[in-house]
């Protein structure tokens, strides 16, 4: 298995922006758009040299990402996982299901039902093994 640090950064940035703007993560992916996602992925090694809050702010302004009302952090009754942890969950899933273009797969994953499951911090879903999360994604449902 490869370790794609650019993908990790992109997923963590999406999570960070989603938290700041109180938007579902799929909405952030849609707002960023294909070209911007590709640029983030391509230049992640440069972008990660800046504080993530500065990078996020630039993309929020550039793409005019407005604030919503999806506050999964505020709704969390337990310890909130940090954005790097959630970025890693998405990165592993995308790596595990990718068959072609990484940005296409990223958009598919964030646009699917599993994004809501990962974003529900009142469950332990995001803590599950990468194999379990991959199989849930493939089956289209949380497995018993």
PDB file of C-alpha atoms in Angstrom:
ATOM      1  CA  UNK A   1       0.000   0.000   0.000  1.00  0.00           C
ATOM      2  CA  UNK A   2       1.275   3.438  -0.837  1.00  0.00           C
ATOM      3  CA  UNK A   3       1.271   6.365   1.548  1.00  0.00           C
ATOM      4  CA  UNK A   4      -0.070   9.383  -0.296  1.00  0.00           C
ATOM      5  CA  UNK A   5       0.805  12.443   1.785  1.00  0.00           C
ATOM      6  CA  UNK A   6      -0.772  14.792  -0.771  1.00  0.00           C
ATOM      7  CA  UNK A   7      -4.071  12.948  -0.428  1.00  0.00           C
ATOM      8  CA  UNK A   8      -3.780  13.089   3.367  1.00  0.00           C
ATOM      9  CA  UNK A   9      -3.278  16.852   3.237  1.00  0.00           C
ATOM     10  CA  UNK A  10      -6.184  17.364   0.805  1.00  0.00           C
ATOM     11  CA  UNK A  11      -8.557  15.304   2.965  1.00  0.00           C
ATOM     12  CA  UNK A  12      -7.454  17.067   6.151  1.00  0.00           C
ATOM     13  CA  UNK A  13      -7.941  20.455   4.492  1.00  0.00           C
ATOM     14  CA  UNK A  14     -11.454  19.455   3.370  1.00  0.00           C
ATOM     15  CA  UNK A  15     -12.227  18.403   6.949  1.00  0.00           C
ATOM     16  CA  UNK A  16     -10.821  21.638   8.356  1.00  0.00           C
ATOM     17  CA  UNK A  17     -12.799  23.814   5.936  1.00  0.00           C
ATOM     18  CA  UNK A  18     -15.951  21.802   6.656  1.00  0.00           C
ATOM     19  CA  UNK A  19     -15.585  22.428  10.371  1.00  0.00           C
ATOM     20  CA  UNK A  20     -14.876  26.145   9.989  1.00  0.00           C
ATOM     21  CA  UNK A  21     -17.738  26.725   7.544  1.00  0.00           C
ATOM     22  CA  UNK A  22     -20.124  24.216   9.191  1.00  0.00           C
ATOM     23  CA  UNK A  23     -20.702  22.370   5.932  1.00  0.00           C
ATOM     24  CA  UNK A  24     -20.961  18.700   5.078  1.00  0.00           C
ATOM     25  CA  UNK A  25     -17.697  17.509   3.632  1.00  0.00           C
ATOM     26  CA  UNK A  26     -19.268  16.596   0.303  1.00  0.00           C
ATOM     27  CA  UNK A  27     -20.478  20.199   0.033  1.00  0.00           C
ATOM     28  CA  UNK A  28     -16.910  21.392   0.529  1.00  0.00           C
ATOM     29  CA  UNK A  29     -15.680  19.075  -2.220  1.00  0.00           C
ATOM     30  CA  UNK A  30     -18.402  20.397  -4.537  1.00  0.00           C
ATOM     31  CA  UNK A  31     -17.607  24.008  -3.648  1.00  0.00           C
ATOM     32  CA  UNK A  32     -13.895  23.531  -4.274  1.00  0.00           C
ATOM     33  CA  UNK A  33     -14.563  21.946  -7.657  1.00  0.00           C
ATOM     34  CA  UNK A  34     -12.460  19.627  -9.767  1.00  0.00           C
ATOM     35  CA  UNK A  35      -9.793  22.136 -10.808  1.00  0.00           C
ATOM     36  CA  UNK A  36      -9.166  23.416  -7.298  1.00  0.00           C
ATOM     37  CA  UNK A  37      -9.085  19.896  -5.845  1.00  0.00           C
ATOM     38  CA  UNK A  38      -6.496  18.915  -8.448  1.00  0.00           C
ATOM     39  CA  UNK A  39      -4.448  22.006  -7.630  1.00  0.00           C
ATOM     40  CA  UNK A  40      -4.578  21.252  -3.886  1.00  0.00           C
ATOM     41  CA  UNK A  41      -3.521  17.660  -4.540  1.00  0.00           C
ATOM     42  CA  UNK A  42      -0.741  18.644  -6.926  1.00  0.00           C
ATOM     43  CA  UNK A  43       0.720  21.363  -4.697  1.00  0.00           C
ATOM     44  CA  UNK A  44       0.051  19.818  -1.277  1.00  0.00           C
ATOM     45  CA  UNK A  45       3.784  19.607  -0.567  1.00  0.00           C
ATOM     46  CA  UNK A  46       3.972  23.412  -0.832  1.00  0.00           C
ATOM     47  CA  UNK A  47       0.597  24.178   0.756  1.00  0.00           C
ATOM     48  CA  UNK A  48       1.326  22.185   3.881  1.00  0.00           C
ATOM     49  CA  UNK A  49       4.236  24.527   4.669  1.00  0.00           C
ATOM     50  CA  UNK A  50       1.709  27.190   5.660  1.00  0.00           C
ATOM     51  CA  UNK A  51      -0.585  26.878   8.689  1.00  0.00           C
ATOM     52  CA  UNK A  52      -3.666  24.939   7.607  1.00  0.00           C
ATOM     53  CA  UNK A  53      -5.921  27.728   8.886  1.00  0.00           C
ATOM     54  CA  UNK A  54      -4.276  30.192   6.465  1.00  0.00           C
ATOM     55  CA  UNK A  55      -4.583  27.789   3.527  1.00  0.00           C
ATOM     56  CA  UNK A  56      -8.199  27.037   4.429  1.00  0.00           C
ATOM     57  CA  UNK A  57      -9.035  30.738   4.669  1.00  0.00           C
ATOM     58  CA  UNK A  58      -7.584  31.359   1.208  1.00  0.00           C
ATOM     59  CA  UNK A  59      -9.684  28.598  -0.363  1.00  0.00           C
ATOM     60  CA  UNK A  60     -12.802  29.652   1.537  1.00  0.00           C
ATOM     61  CA  UNK A  61     -12.438  33.158   0.100  1.00  0.00           C
ATOM     62  CA  UNK A  62     -11.363  32.071  -3.405  1.00  0.00           C
ATOM     63  CA  UNK A  63     -14.261  29.649  -3.782  1.00  0.00           C
ATOM     64  CA  UNK A  64     -16.718  31.780  -1.795  1.00  0.00           C
ATOM     65  CA  UNK A  65     -17.606  28.935   0.563  1.00  0.00           C
ATOM     66  CA  UNK A  66     -20.372  30.277   2.771  1.00  0.00           C
ATOM     67  CA  UNK A  67     -21.157  29.199   6.305  1.00  0.00           C
ATOM     68  CA  UNK A  68     -23.812  26.542   6.760  1.00  0.00           C
ATOM     69  CA  UNK A  69     -25.442  24.922   9.758  1.00  0.00           C
ATOM     70  CA  UNK A  70     -23.825  21.469   9.842  1.00  0.00           C
ATOM     71  CA  UNK A  71     -22.016  21.601  13.177  1.00  0.00           C
ATOM     72  CA  UNK A  72     -20.946  18.028  13.822  1.00  0.00           C
ATOM     73  CA  UNK A  73     -18.197  19.279  16.142  1.00  0.00           C
ATOM     74  CA  UNK A  74     -20.675  21.182  18.334  1.00  0.00           C
ATOM     75  CA  UNK A  75     -23.077  18.233  18.285  1.00  0.00           C
ATOM     76  CA  UNK A  76     -20.401  15.813  19.457  1.00  0.00           C
ATOM     77  CA  UNK A  77     -21.039  14.511  22.986  1.00  0.00           C
ATOM     78  CA  UNK A  78     -17.606  12.950  23.335  1.00  0.00           C
ATOM     79  CA  UNK A  79     -14.027  13.747  22.379  1.00  0.00           C
ATOM     80  CA  UNK A  80     -13.917  15.375  18.959  1.00  0.00           C
ATOM     81  CA  UNK A  81     -11.344  13.741  16.673  1.00  0.00           C
ATOM     82  CA  UNK A  82      -8.934  16.246  15.182  1.00  0.00           C
ATOM     83  CA  UNK A  83      -9.086  17.104  11.497  1.00  0.00           C
ATOM     84  CA  UNK A  84      -5.834  15.221  10.811  1.00  0.00           C
ATOM     85  CA  UNK A  85      -7.377  12.025  12.223  1.00  0.00           C
ATOM     86  CA  UNK A  86     -10.443  12.341  10.009  1.00  0.00           C
ATOM     87  CA  UNK A  87      -8.240  13.281   7.038  1.00  0.00           C
ATOM     88  CA  UNK A  88      -6.395  10.001   7.571  1.00  0.00           C
ATOM     89  CA  UNK A  89      -9.661   8.012   7.617  1.00  0.00           C
ATOM     90  CA  UNK A  90     -10.665   9.476   4.259  1.00  0.00           C
ATOM     91  CA  UNK A  91      -7.170   9.066   2.807  1.00  0.00           C
ATOM     92  CA  UNK A  92      -7.056   5.365   3.683  1.00  0.00           C
ATOM     93  CA  UNK A  93     -10.529   4.737   2.269  1.00  0.00           C
ATOM     94  CA  UNK A  94      -9.739   6.557  -0.978  1.00  0.00           C
ATOM     95  CA  UNK A  95      -6.476   4.615  -1.325  1.00  0.00           C
ATOM     96  CA  UNK A  96      -8.305   1.351  -0.651  1.00  0.00           C
ATOM     97  CA  UNK A  97     -11.028   1.850  -3.264  1.00  0.00           C
ATOM     98  CA  UNK A  98      -9.141   3.834  -5.907  1.00  0.00           C
ATOM     99  CA  UNK A  99      -8.976   2.190  -9.304  1.00  0.00           C
ATOM    100  CA  UNK A 100      -8.153   5.201 -11.447  1.00  0.00           C
ATOM    101  CA  UNK A 101      -7.834   8.934 -10.932  1.00  0.00           C
ATOM    102  CA  UNK A 102      -7.327   9.881  -7.283  1.00  0.00           C
ATOM    103  CA  UNK A 103      -9.334  13.122  -7.447  1.00  0.00           C
ATOM    104  CA  UNK A 104     -12.236  11.339  -9.135  1.00  0.00           C
ATOM    105  CA  UNK A 105     -12.197   8.742  -6.334  1.00  0.00           C
ATOM    106  CA  UNK A 106     -11.997  11.486  -3.701  1.00  0.00           C
ATOM    107  CA  UNK A 107     -15.112  13.112  -5.163  1.00  0.00           C
ATOM    108  CA  UNK A 108     -16.914   9.752  -5.267  1.00  0.00           C
ATOM    109  CA  UNK A 109     -16.132   8.963  -1.627  1.00  0.00           C
ATOM    110  CA  UNK A 110     -17.063  12.405  -0.298  1.00  0.00           C
ATOM    111  CA  UNK A 111     -20.240  12.368  -2.389  1.00  0.00           C
ATOM    112  CA  UNK A 112     -21.385   9.042  -0.967  1.00  0.00           C
ATOM    113  CA  UNK A 113     -23.335   8.041   2.131  1.00  0.00           C
ATOM    114  CA  UNK A 114     -20.146   7.147   3.978  1.00  0.00           C
ATOM    115  CA  UNK A 115     -19.159  10.784   4.423  1.00  0.00           C
ATOM    116  CA  UNK A 116     -22.120  11.284   6.784  1.00  0.00           C
ATOM    117  CA  UNK A 117     -21.143   8.129   8.696  1.00  0.00           C
ATOM    118  CA  UNK A 118     -17.551   9.315   9.107  1.00  0.00           C
ATOM    119  CA  UNK A 119     -18.750  12.786  10.155  1.00  0.00           C
ATOM    120  CA  UNK A 120     -20.962  11.436  12.946  1.00  0.00           C
ATOM    121  CA  UNK A 121     -18.569  11.786  15.859  1.00  0.00           C
ATOM    122  CA  UNK A 122     -21.161  10.376  18.281  1.00  0.00           C
ATOM    123  CA  UNK A 123     -20.483   6.914  16.868  1.00  0.00           C
ATOM    124  CA  UNK A 124     -17.300   4.912  16.709  1.00  0.00           C
ATOM    125  CA  UNK A 125     -17.491   4.406  12.945  1.00  0.00           C
ATOM    126  CA  UNK A 126     -14.464   6.567  12.112  1.00  0.00           C
ATOM    127  CA  UNK A 127     -12.389   4.550  14.620  1.00  0.00           C
ATOM    128  CA  UNK A 128     -13.078   1.253  12.865  1.00  0.00           C
ATOM    129  CA  UNK A 129     -10.367  -0.559  10.933  1.00  0.00           C
ATOM    130  CA  UNK A 130      -9.635   0.536   7.402  1.00  0.00           C
ATOM    131  CA  UNK A 131     -10.744  -2.905   6.167  1.00  0.00           C
ATOM    132  CA  UNK A 132     -14.119  -2.557   7.869  1.00  0.00           C
ATOM    133  CA  UNK A 133     -14.691   0.960   6.520  1.00  0.00           C
ATOM    134  CA  UNK A 134     -13.667  -0.175   3.026  1.00  0.00           C
ATOM    135  CA  UNK A 135     -16.107  -3.092   3.111  1.00  0.00           C
ATOM    136  CA  UNK A 136     -18.916  -0.858   4.408  1.00  0.00           C
ATOM    137  CA  UNK A 137     -18.262   1.525   1.529  1.00  0.00           C
ATOM    138  CA  UNK A 138     -18.268  -1.293  -1.004  1.00  0.00           C
ATOM    139  CA  UNK A 139     -21.453  -2.813   0.429  1.00  0.00           C
ATOM    140  CA  UNK A 140     -23.162   0.580   0.676  1.00  0.00           C
ATOM    141  CA  UNK A 141     -24.129   0.130   4.326  1.00  0.00           C
ATOM    142  CA  UNK A 142     -22.678  -0.077   7.819  1.00  0.00           C
ATOM    143  CA  UNK A 143     -22.110  -3.786   8.410  1.00  0.00           C
ATOM    144  CA  UNK A 144     -23.259  -5.623  11.521  1.00  0.00           C
TER     145      UNK A 144
END
